[in-house]
mmCIF file of C-alpha atoms in Angstrom:
data_model
loop_
_atom_site.group_PDB
_atom_site.id
_atom_site.type_symbol
_atom_site.label_atom_id
_atom_site.label_comp_id
_atom_site.label_asym_id
_atom_site.label_seq_id
_atom_site.Cartn_x
_atom_site.Cartn_y
_atom_site.Cartn_z
ATOM 1 C CA MET A 1 0.001 0.188 0.377
ATOM 2 C CA ALA A 2 1.096 3.522 -0.708
ATOM 3 C CA THR A 3 2.405 5.724 2.045
ATOM 4 C CA LEU A 4 1.170 9.246 1.301
ATOM 5 C CA THR A 5 4.020 11.261 2.196
ATOM 6 C CA HIS A 6 3.655 14.675 0.513
ATOM 7 C CA HIS A 7 2.716 17.464 2.623
ATOM 8 C CA THR A 8 4.682 20.900 2.550
ATOM 9 C CA PRO A 9 6.897 22.677 4.690
ATOM 10 C CA HIS A 10 5.485 25.661 5.625
ATOM 11 C CA THR A 11 2.573 23.671 7.786
ATOM 12 C CA PRO A 12 4.448 22.661 10.989
ATOM 13 C CA ILE A 13 0.548 21.841 12.397
ATOM 14 C CA LEU A 14 0.161 18.997 9.809
ATOM 15 C CA SER A 15 3.812 17.484 9.283
ATOM 16 C CA ARG A 16 4.252 16.876 13.053
ATOM 17 C CA LEU A 17 1.734 14.635 12.849
ATOM 18 C CA PRO A 18 1.690 10.301 12.151
ATOM 19 C CA LEU A 19 1.485 9.572 8.811
ATOM 20 C CA ARG A 20 -0.245 6.350 7.677
ATOM 21 C CA PRO A 21 -0.980 3.735 5.050
ATOM 22 C CA LYS A 22 -3.610 5.001 3.123
ATOM 23 C CA PRO A 23 -6.084 2.384 1.786
ATOM 24 C CA ARG A 24 -7.173 2.309 -2.141
ATOM 25 C CA ALA A 25 -7.878 5.330 -3.844
ATOM 26 C CA PHE A 26 -10.514 6.721 -5.491
ATOM 27 C CA SER A 27 -11.324 4.990 -8.575
ATOM 28 C CA ALA A 28 -11.265 8.126 -10.703
ATOM 29 C CA ARG A 29 -7.445 9.182 -9.904
ATOM 30 C CA VAL A 30 -5.900 10.775 -12.657
ATOM 31 C CA LYS A 31 -1.740 10.177 -13.592
ATOM 32 C CA MET A 32 -0.076 13.273 -14.848
ATOM 33 C CA SER A 33 1.200 16.439 -14.171
ATOM 34 C CA LEU A 34 2.643 19.888 -15.155
ATOM 35 C CA GLN A 35 1.604 19.845 -19.478
ATOM 36 C CA GLU A 36 0.654 22.565 -21.739
ATOM 37 C CA SER A 37 -2.627 20.593 -23.212
ATOM 38 C CA ALA A 38 -3.767 20.948 -18.980
ATOM 39 C CA PRO A 39 -6.050 22.990 -17.546
ATOM 40 C CA SER A 40 -5.136 26.016 -15.619
ATOM 41 C CA LEU A 41 -5.798 25.923 -12.053
ATOM 42 C CA ALA A 42 -6.082 28.656 -9.261
ATOM 43 C CA VAL A 43 -6.080 28.007 -5.335
ATOM 44 C CA VAL A 44 -7.878 30.869 -3.096
ATOM 45 C CA GLY A 45 -7.289 30.574 0.190
ATOM 46 C CA VAL A 46 -3.624 28.904 -0.535
ATOM 47 C CA THR A 47 -2.127 29.944 3.170
ATOM 48 C CA GLY A 48 -5.231 28.401 5.177
ATOM 49 C CA ALA A 49 -5.369 24.920 6.131
ATOM 50 C CA VAL A 50 -7.329 23.617 3.894
ATOM 51 C CA GLY A 51 -5.643 25.533 0.615
ATOM 52 C CA GLN A 52 -2.461 24.106 1.974
ATOM 53 C CA GLU A 53 -3.678 20.969 1.827
ATOM 54 C CA PHE A 54 -5.081 21.808 -2.210
ATOM 55 C CA LEU A 55 -1.926 21.481 -2.756
ATOM 56 C CA SER A 56 -0.827 18.714 -1.456
ATOM 57 C CA VAL A 57 -3.656 16.769 -2.621
ATOM 58 C CA LEU A 58 -3.459 17.949 -5.820
ATOM 59 C CA SER A 59 0.650 16.552 -6.234
ATOM 60 C CA ASP A 60 -0.142 13.650 -4.321
ATOM 61 C CA ARG A 61 -2.669 12.723 -7.003
ATOM 62 C CA ASP A 62 -0.426 14.205 -9.885
ATOM 63 C CA PHE A 63 -3.712 16.214 -11.289
ATOM 64 C CA PRO A 64 -2.767 17.836 -14.856
ATOM 65 C CA TYR A 65 -2.562 21.445 -14.927
ATOM 66 C CA SER A 66 -0.436 24.222 -17.300
ATOM 67 C CA SER A 67 -0.423 26.766 -14.754
ATOM 68 C CA VAL A 68 -1.389 27.726 -11.031
ATOM 69 C CA LYS A 69 -2.090 30.503 -9.298
ATOM 70 C CA MET A 70 -1.864 31.259 -5.458
ATOM 71 C CA LEU A 71 -4.478 33.780 -4.774
ATOM 72 C CA ALA A 72 -5.150 34.802 -0.498
ATOM 73 C CA SER A 73 -5.941 38.382 1.049
ATOM 74 C CA LYS A 74 -3.682 41.386 0.514
ATOM 75 C CA ARG A 75 -1.951 40.149 4.518
ATOM 76 C CA SER A 76 -1.000 37.303 2.511
ATOM 77 C CA ALA A 77 0.265 38.577 -0.581
ATOM 78 C CA GLY A 78 3.907 38.440 -0.930
ATOM 79 C CA LYS A 79 4.609 34.686 0.511
ATOM 80 C CA ARG A 80 6.178 32.379 -0.666
ATOM 81 C CA VAL A 81 5.071 28.781 -1.068
ATOM 82 C CA ALA A 82 6.139 25.418 -2.396
ATOM 83 C CA PHE A 83 4.077 23.188 -4.728
ATOM 84 C CA ASP A 84 5.775 20.399 -6.826
ATOM 85 C CA GLY A 85 9.222 21.443 -6.503
ATOM 86 C CA ARG A 86 8.490 24.976 -7.337
ATOM 87 C CA GLU A 87 7.925 27.980 -5.775
ATOM 88 C CA TYR A 88 4.723 30.211 -6.255
ATOM 89 C CA THR A 89 4.304 33.599 -4.815
ATOM 90 C CA VAL A 90 0.958 34.603 -3.446
ATOM 91 C CA GLU A 91 -1.292 37.178 -5.076
ATOM 92 C CA GLU A 92 -3.816 38.996 -3.691
ATOM 93 C CA LEU A 93 -7.461 38.062 -4.971
ATOM 94 C CA THR A 94 -9.335 40.345 -7.203
ATOM 95 C CA ALA A 95 -11.625 40.076 -9.665
ATOM 96 C CA GLU A 96 -8.769 39.812 -12.464
ATOM 97 C CA SER A 97 -7.083 36.736 -10.904
ATOM 98 C CA PHE A 98 -9.445 34.748 -13.101
ATOM 99 C CA GLU A 99 -8.421 35.717 -16.142
ATOM 100 C CA GLY A 100 -7.504 32.628 -18.453
ATOM 101 C CA VAL A 101 -8.351 30.441 -15.341
ATOM 102 C CA ASP A 102 -10.209 27.316 -15.974
ATOM 103 C CA ILE A 103 -10.301 25.409 -13.180
ATOM 104 C CA ALA A 104 -10.336 27.310 -9.540
ATOM 105 C CA LEU A 105 -10.421 25.951 -5.389
ATOM 106 C CA PHE A 106 -11.794 27.856 -2.959
ATOM 107 C CA SER A 107 -11.630 27.466 0.346
ATOM 108 C CA ALA A 108 -11.115 31.343 1.825
ATOM 109 C CA GLY A 109 -14.148 31.312 3.769
ATOM 110 C CA GLY A 110 -18.374 32.401 2.655
ATOM 111 C CA SER A 111 -18.271 35.893 2.172
ATOM 112 C CA ILE A 112 -14.720 35.579 -0.039
ATOM 113 C CA SER A 113 -16.521 32.900 -1.976
ATOM 114 C CA LYS A 114 -19.995 34.973 -2.369
ATOM 115 C CA GLU A 115 -17.874 37.915 -3.725
ATOM 116 C CA PHE A 116 -15.498 36.208 -6.396
ATOM 117 C CA GLY A 117 -17.002 32.839 -7.192
ATOM 118 C CA PRO A 118 -19.933 34.812 -9.314
ATOM 119 C CA ARG A 119 -17.617 36.739 -10.805
ATOM 120 C CA ALA A 120 -14.824 33.936 -11.626
ATOM 121 C CA ALA A 121 -17.854 31.879 -13.051
ATOM 122 C CA GLU A 122 -18.739 34.793 -15.389
ATOM 123 C CA ARG A 123 -15.024 34.971 -16.883
ATOM 124 C CA GLY A 124 -15.785 31.149 -18.255
ATOM 125 C CA THR A 125 -13.989 29.889 -14.274
ATOM 126 C CA ILE A 126 -15.390 26.793 -12.862
ATOM 127 C CA VAL A 127 -15.485 27.147 -9.096
ATOM 128 C CA VAL A 128 -15.173 24.156 -6.579
ATOM 129 C CA ASP A 129 -16.015 26.341 -3.275
ATOM 130 C CA ASN A 130 -15.227 24.476 0.196
ATOM 131 C CA SER A 131 -17.384 27.249 2.026
ATOM 132 C CA SER A 132 -20.933 26.840 2.979
ATOM 133 C CA ALA A 133 -22.043 29.887 0.345
ATOM 134 C CA PHE A 134 -23.929 27.886 -2.529
ATOM 135 C CA ARG A 135 -24.561 24.781 -1.215
ATOM 136 C CA MET A 136 -28.128 24.789 -0.638
ATOM 137 C CA VAL A 137 -28.413 27.508 -3.845
ATOM 138 C CA ASP A 138 -30.778 26.024 -6.747
ATOM 139 C CA GLY A 139 -29.065 25.215 -9.468
ATOM 140 C CA VAL A 140 -25.655 24.617 -7.785
ATOM 141 C CA PRO A 141 -24.305 21.223 -7.893
ATOM 142 C CA LEU A 142 -23.380 20.133 -4.270
ATOM 143 C CA VAL A 143 -21.346 16.736 -4.697
ATOM 144 C CA ILE A 144 -19.198 14.324 -3.375
ATOM 145 C CA PRO A 145 -17.942 12.469 -6.084
ATOM 146 C CA GLU A 146 -18.151 9.067 -5.159
ATOM 147 C CA VAL A 147 -22.131 9.739 -3.978
ATOM 148 C CA ASN A 148 -24.000 11.933 -6.341
ATOM 149 C CA PRO A 149 -21.483 12.532 -9.317
ATOM 150 C CA GLU A 150 -24.437 12.729 -11.612
ATOM 151 C CA ALA A 151 -25.305 16.195 -9.830
ATOM 152 C CA MET A 152 -22.063 18.168 -12.530
ATOM 153 C CA LYS A 153 -23.933 16.312 -15.361
ATOM 154 C CA GLY A 154 -22.308 18.829 -18.355
ATOM 155 C CA ILE A 155 -20.089 20.230 -16.461
ATOM 156 C CA LYS A 156 -16.706 20.091 -18.049
ATOM 157 C CA VAL A 157 -13.479 21.941 -18.858
ATOM 158 C CA GLY A 158 -13.346 22.850 -22.026
ATOM 159 C CA THR A 159 -16.804 24.280 -23.067
ATOM 160 C CA GLY A 160 -16.214 27.752 -22.206
ATOM 161 C CA LYS A 161 -18.686 28.299 -19.624
ATOM 162 C CA GLY A 162 -18.339 28.793 -16.207
ATOM 163 C CA ALA A 163 -20.274 27.535 -13.446
ATOM 164 C CA LEU A 164 -20.003 27.632 -9.758
ATOM 165 C CA ILE A 165 -19.868 23.762 -7.752
ATOM 166 C CA ALA A 166 -20.497 23.412 -3.684
ATOM 167 C CA ASN A 167 -18.375 21.011 -1.748
ATOM 168 C CA PRO A 168 -20.216 19.619 0.999
ATOM 169 C CA ASN A 169 -19.857 19.932 4.437
ATOM 170 C CA CYS A 170 -16.620 18.022 6.092
ATOM 171 C CA SER A 171 -19.195 16.203 8.445
ATOM 172 C CA THR A 172 -21.895 15.524 6.167
ATOM 173 C CA ILE A 173 -19.367 14.183 3.680
ATOM 174 C CA ILE A 174 -17.507 11.725 6.024
ATOM 175 C CA CYS A 175 -21.097 10.853 7.169
ATOM 176 C CA LEU A 176 -22.806 9.868 3.789
ATOM 177 C CA MET A 177 -19.532 8.264 2.566
ATOM 178 C CA ALA A 178 -20.007 5.485 5.045
ATOM 179 C CA VAL A 179 -24.159 5.389 5.264
ATOM 180 C CA THR A 180 -24.961 6.515 1.335
ATOM 181 C CA PRO A 181 -24.182 2.340 0.393
ATOM 182 C CA LEU A 182 -26.441 1.654 3.253
ATOM 183 C CA HIS A 183 -29.017 4.004 1.591
ATOM 184 C CA HIS A 184 -29.413 2.955 -2.123
ATOM 185 C CA HIS A 185 -29.920 -0.628 -0.771
ATOM 186 C CA ALA A 186 -32.346 -0.054 2.044
ATOM 187 C CA LYS A 187 -33.538 3.273 1.917
ATOM 188 C CA VAL A 188 -32.699 5.195 4.738
ATOM 189 C CA LYS A 189 -35.855 6.488 6.477
ATOM 190 C CA ARG A 190 -34.540 8.255 9.654
ATOM 191 C CA MET A 191 -31.160 9.140 10.455
ATOM 192 C CA VAL A 192 -29.215 10.071 14.016
ATOM 193 C CA VAL A 193 -26.040 11.290 13.943
ATOM 194 C CA SER A 194 -23.383 12.647 16.892
ATOM 195 C CA THR A 195 -20.382 14.094 15.389
ATOM 196 C CA TYR A 196 -16.806 14.701 17.427
ATOM 197 C CA GLN A 197 -15.123 17.099 15.715
ATOM 198 C CA ALA A 198 -11.618 17.790 15.608
ATOM 199 C CA ALA A 199 -10.081 21.054 15.860
ATOM 200 C CA SER A 200 -8.945 21.378 11.784
ATOM 201 C CA GLY A 201 -12.247 22.048 11.062
ATOM 202 C CA ALA A 202 -11.790 25.424 12.765
ATOM 203 C CA GLY A 203 -8.634 26.240 10.703
ATOM 204 C CA ALA A 204 -5.218 26.259 11.320
ATOM 205 C CA ALA A 205 -5.089 28.700 14.016
ATOM 206 C CA ALA A 206 -7.478 26.309 15.960
ATOM 207 C CA MET A 207 -5.378 23.497 15.566
ATOM 208 C CA GLU A 208 -2.511 25.920 17.057
ATOM 209 C CA GLU A 209 -4.225 26.806 19.763
ATOM 210 C CA LEU A 210 -5.185 23.428 20.801
ATOM 211 C CA VAL A 211 -1.751 22.204 20.380
ATOM 212 C CA GLN A 212 -0.236 25.500 23.036
ATOM 213 C CA GLN A 213 -3.661 25.261 25.350
ATOM 214 C CA THR A 214 -2.457 21.214 26.134
ATOM 215 C CA ARG A 215 1.146 22.851 26.615
ATOM 216 C CA GLU A 216 -0.530 24.934 28.890
ATOM 217 C CA VAL A 217 -2.850 23.307 30.917
ATOM 218 C CA LEU A 218 -0.253 20.591 31.394
ATOM 219 C CA ALA A 219 2.023 23.070 32.763
ATOM 220 C CA GLY A 220 -0.670 24.127 35.576
ATOM 221 C CA LYS A 221 -0.905 28.020 33.533
ATOM 222 C CA PRO A 222 -4.391 29.202 32.202
ATOM 223 C CA PRO A 223 -5.314 28.129 28.816
ATOM 224 C CA THR A 224 -5.205 30.783 25.553
ATOM 225 C CA CYS A 225 -8.279 31.387 24.345
ATOM 226 C CA ASN A 226 -8.504 33.309 20.722
ATOM 227 C CA ILE A 227 -10.292 31.092 18.553
ATOM 228 C CA PHE A 228 -12.200 29.913 20.659
ATOM 229 C CA SER A 229 -14.225 31.230 24.496
ATOM 230 C CA GLN A 230 -13.409 27.898 26.868
ATOM 231 C CA GLN A 231 -11.041 25.812 27.179
ATOM 232 C CA TYR A 232 -9.964 23.110 24.761
ATOM 233 C CA ALA A 233 -7.516 20.791 26.064
ATOM 234 C CA LEU A 234 -8.729 17.985 27.962
ATOM 235 C CA ASN A 235 -11.722 19.432 26.994
ATOM 236 C CA LEU A 236 -15.126 18.930 24.819
ATOM 237 C CA PHE A 237 -17.666 21.178 24.175
ATOM 238 C CA SER A 238 -20.804 21.561 21.791
ATOM 239 C CA HIS A 239 -19.680 22.998 18.126
ATOM 240 C CA ASN A 240 -19.323 26.568 18.395
ATOM 241 C CA ALA A 241 -21.223 27.295 15.171
ATOM 242 C CA PRO A 242 -24.210 29.451 15.883
ATOM 243 C CA ILE A 243 -27.426 28.383 17.282
ATOM 244 C CA THR A 244 -30.606 29.158 15.110
ATOM 245 C CA GLU A 245 -33.735 29.192 16.278
ATOM 246 C CA ASN A 246 -35.174 26.045 16.423
ATOM 247 C CA GLY A 247 -32.480 25.292 19.047
ATOM 248 C CA TYR A 248 -30.062 23.507 16.583
ATOM 249 C CA ASN A 249 -26.906 24.960 15.775
ATOM 250 C CA GLU A 250 -25.729 25.674 12.025
ATOM 251 C CA GLU A 251 -23.174 22.497 11.643
ATOM 252 C CA GLU A 252 -26.469 20.414 12.764
ATOM 253 C CA MET A 253 -28.864 22.003 10.400
ATOM 254 C CA LYS A 254 -25.825 21.448 7.348
ATOM 255 C CA LEU A 255 -26.144 17.794 7.982
ATOM 256 C CA VAL A 256 -29.712 18.076 7.495
ATOM 257 C CA LYS A 257 -30.176 20.016 5.147
ATOM 258 C CA GLU A 258 -27.204 18.631 2.506
ATOM 259 C CA THR A 259 -28.228 15.227 3.351
ATOM 260 C CA ARG A 260 -31.555 15.869 1.581
ATOM 261 C CA LYS A 261 -29.742 17.822 -1.134
ATOM 262 C CA ILE A 262 -27.100 15.210 -1.730
ATOM 263 C CA TRP A 263 -29.473 11.954 -1.968
ATOM 264 C CA ASN A 264 -32.122 14.423 -3.696
ATOM 265 C CA ASP A 265 -34.706 13.424 -1.181
ATOM 266 C CA THR A 266 -37.135 15.736 0.999
ATOM 267 C CA GLU A 267 -38.740 13.556 2.756
ATOM 268 C CA VAL A 268 -35.490 11.698 4.699
ATOM 269 C CA LYS A 269 -35.383 12.322 8.453
ATOM 270 C CA VAL A 270 -32.388 13.546 9.865
ATOM 271 C CA THR A 271 -31.330 15.061 13.137
ATOM 272 C CA ALA A 272 -27.819 15.907 14.565
ATOM 273 C CA THR A 273 -25.943 16.877 17.910
ATOM 274 C CA CYS A 274 -22.109 18.337 16.712
ATOM 275 C CA ILE A 275 -19.151 18.131 19.296
ATOM 276 C CA ARG A 276 -16.019 19.604 19.077
ATOM 277 C CA VAL A 277 -13.360 17.888 21.114
ATOM 278 C CA PRO A 278 -9.437 17.921 21.499
ATOM 279 C CA VAL A 279 -8.117 16.210 18.293
ATOM 280 C CA MET A 280 -6.380 17.439 15.605
ATOM 281 C CA ARG A 281 -8.021 16.751 12.033
ATOM 282 C CA ALA A 282 -10.513 13.695 11.985
ATOM 283 C CA HIS A 283 -13.513 13.840 12.614
ATOM 284 C CA ALA A 284 -15.605 10.735 14.499
ATOM 285 C CA GLU A 285 -19.509 10.746 14.012
ATOM 286 C CA SER A 286 -21.918 8.262 15.648
ATOM 287 C CA VAL A 287 -24.718 7.034 13.222
ATOM 288 C CA ASN A 288 -27.846 5.569 14.084
ATOM 289 C CA LEU A 289 -30.229 4.759 11.073
ATOM 290 C CA GLN A 290 -33.635 3.055 11.130
ATOM 291 C CA PHE A 291 -34.536 2.064 7.048
ATOM 292 C CA GLU A 292 -37.737 1.509 5.584
ATOM 293 C CA ASN A 293 -35.885 -2.404 3.931
ATOM 294 C CA PRO A 294 -34.773 -4.687 5.892
ATOM 295 C CA LEU A 295 -31.106 -4.828 6.184
ATOM 296 C CA ASP A 296 -28.511 -7.298 8.508
ATOM 297 C CA GLU A 297 -24.924 -6.361 9.479
ATOM 298 C CA ASN A 298 -23.540 -8.828 7.428
ATOM 299 C CA THR A 299 -25.270 -7.747 4.476
ATOM 300 C CA ALA A 300 -24.254 -3.938 6.051
ATOM 301 C CA ARG A 301 -20.635 -5.282 5.951
ATOM 302 C CA GLU A 302 -20.490 -6.187 2.494
ATOM 303 C CA LEU A 303 -21.630 -3.211 0.573
ATOM 304 C CA LEU A 304 -19.242 -1.537 2.821
ATOM 305 C CA ARG A 305 -16.650 -2.783 2.259
ATOM 306 C CA LYS A 306 -17.005 -2.784 -1.615
ATOM 307 C CA ALA A 307 -18.080 0.672 -1.369
ATOM 308 C CA PRO A 308 -15.477 3.270 -2.677
ATOM 309 C CA GLY A 309 -13.637 5.315 -1.208
ATOM 310 C CA VAL A 310 -14.336 3.417 2.765
ATOM 311 C CA TYR A 311 -12.701 0.969 4.081
ATOM 312 C CA ILE A 312 -13.932 -1.383 7.607
ATOM 313 C CA ILE A 313 -11.974 -1.192 11.074
ATOM 314 C CA ASP A 314 -14.055 -3.647 12.887
ATOM 315 C CA ASP A 315 -12.835 -6.342 15.072
ATOM 316 C CA ARG A 316 -14.888 -7.558 18.328
ATOM 317 C CA ALA A 317 -12.578 -9.342 19.559
ATOM 318 C CA SER A 318 -9.723 -6.766 20.123
ATOM 319 C CA ASN A 319 -12.410 -3.892 20.929
ATOM 320 C CA THR A 320 -10.063 -2.444 17.569
ATOM 321 C CA PHE A 321 -12.581 0.354 15.954
ATOM 322 C CA PRO A 322 -11.860 3.513 13.685
ATOM 323 C CA THR A 323 -10.031 6.103 15.658
ATOM 324 C CA PRO A 324 -9.432 10.140 14.484
ATOM 325 C CA LEU A 325 -5.252 8.571 13.970
ATOM 326 C CA ASP A 326 -6.352 5.787 12.077
ATOM 327 C CA VAL A 327 -7.304 8.513 9.465
ATOM 328 C CA SER A 328 -5.586 11.580 10.089
ATOM 329 C CA ASN A 329 -3.718 11.895 6.567
ATOM 330 C CA LYS A 330 -5.834 9.499 4.699
ATOM 331 C CA ASP A 331 -8.639 9.726 1.400
ATOM 332 C CA ASP A 332 -10.619 7.052 2.449
ATOM 333 C CA VAL A 333 -13.375 7.126 5.470
ATOM 334 C CA ALA A 334 -13.199 4.166 8.253
ATOM 335 C CA VAL A 335 -16.486 2.599 9.003
ATOM 336 C CA GLY A 336 -16.220 0.124 12.275
ATOM 337 C CA ARG A 337 -19.501 -0.502 15.305
ATOM 338 C CA ILE A 338 -21.373 -2.088 12.634
ATOM 339 C CA ARG A 339 -24.544 -3.931 14.430
ATOM 340 C CA ARG A 340 -28.374 -4.243 14.556
ATOM 341 C CA ASP A 341 -29.712 -1.397 16.305
ATOM 342 C CA VAL A 342 -31.487 -3.848 19.376
ATOM 343 C CA SER A 343 -34.072 -0.790 20.193
ATOM 344 C CA GLN A 344 -36.167 -1.568 16.519
ATOM 345 C CA ASP A 345 -38.103 -4.780 15.829
ATOM 346 C CA GLY A 346 -35.683 -6.737 13.034
ATOM 347 C CA ASN A 347 -33.080 -5.715 10.671
ATOM 348 C CA PHE A 348 -34.528 -2.610 10.090
ATOM 349 C CA GLY A 349 -31.808 -0.592 11.989
ATOM 350 C CA LEU A 350 -28.149 -0.066 12.405
ATOM 351 C CA ASP A 351 -25.624 1.856 14.577
ATOM 352 C CA ILE A 352 -22.201 2.864 13.071
ATOM 353 C CA PHE A 353 -19.114 4.398 13.859
ATOM 354 C CA VAL A 354 -17.538 6.161 11.688
ATOM 355 C CA CYS A 355 -13.981 8.266 10.844
ATOM 356 C CA GLY A 356 -12.622 10.811 7.854
ATOM 357 C CA ASP A 357 -10.003 12.887 7.528
ATOM 358 C CA GLN A 358 -11.632 16.549 8.080
ATOM 359 C CA ILE A 359 -8.802 18.586 6.027
ATOM 360 C CA ARG A 360 -7.802 15.712 3.406
ATOM 361 C CA LYS A 361 -11.467 13.607 2.560
ATOM 362 C CA GLY A 362 -13.794 16.302 4.447
ATOM 363 C CA ALA A 363 -12.455 18.970 2.468
ATOM 364 C CA ALA A 364 -9.346 19.116 0.006
ATOM 365 C CA LEU A 365 -9.765 15.612 -1.597
ATOM 366 C CA ASN A 366 -13.644 15.884 -2.803
ATOM 367 C CA ALA A 367 -12.920 19.403 -4.055
ATOM 368 C CA VAL A 368 -10.034 17.575 -5.848
ATOM 369 C CA GLN A 369 -11.915 15.080 -6.721
ATOM 370 C CA ILE A 370 -14.718 17.091 -8.247
ATOM 371 C CA ALA A 371 -12.052 19.024 -10.302
ATOM 372 C CA GLU A 372 -10.770 15.535 -11.646
ATOM 373 C CA MET A 373 -14.350 14.937 -12.661
ATOM 374 C CA LEU A 374 -14.109 18.152 -15.293
ATOM 375 C CA LEU A 375 -11.180 17.090 -17.002
#
């Protein structure tokens, strides 16, 4: 099995984390690199955690490109970033940045995406956006390549037409990678999700703060709380997203709404509780499922074993199941604790536990896989 080794030197918090063998890659992998006939790229928000991972994934997957623009805020302009053995100067993001750009990968926050995404599309650029700006906009595909590739049918590089494509929320991607094969077989009626979300979901600064706080707390010092309003090290708390009128936070409602859009099923019932836990870069999710048709756990295991981008860690004898460390820096999502829900009659309910790398499959990898489908 291959090992992921390419991680850029200017992201120290990421490079300190353990690299583990990668299971199997998504089948649409493209084996090319810098070439004149390939599309021109832009990476927006290149100095952030996901922006850095965009570069890592593009390099790992030998994504074909003829040129690449490194774009970020005025504050970051002038910085140097390494990619594929070359150094690039970060440019300030402007509307003119997208002249001649075929594909732009965005991860610079919703307000930046709303301002510059449509402008880029108007200039003929296909925008793959990692923010929540366009996810629930009618006509904008919300895509997990292994789940609903048909949603972006007809959008291709070389047509001269720009477009917006939304990357789902990290928790939604990780959840649906495991649940969709089961849904296709037995149709999910109701899904209850509890998430255990890593620092990386709040960005590189949050990851640095978790490391800093951990050192401070272990040394008996008061923790520095700049990103989060309370102690994060050796603690956990309800996800820091704003609370909506119905009592759910925005992160929880993303899981509800995005699942319905991706599955094209307005009837499926989804509820979620999202928790921030002191883990660096991989999310974990406990998922309880109720089906319209019976599905026993052995059939579920077989479906998951065959599912692209998913692998099973489910050894009851040794009490070995997925952990965030198992999937950190990996492409695939791990699933385990596969068992019949004893609170439901017959084989109409299952419980599973899912882990996935929030920065990689939960963000950058999914976006690059979408870009691969544009070629």
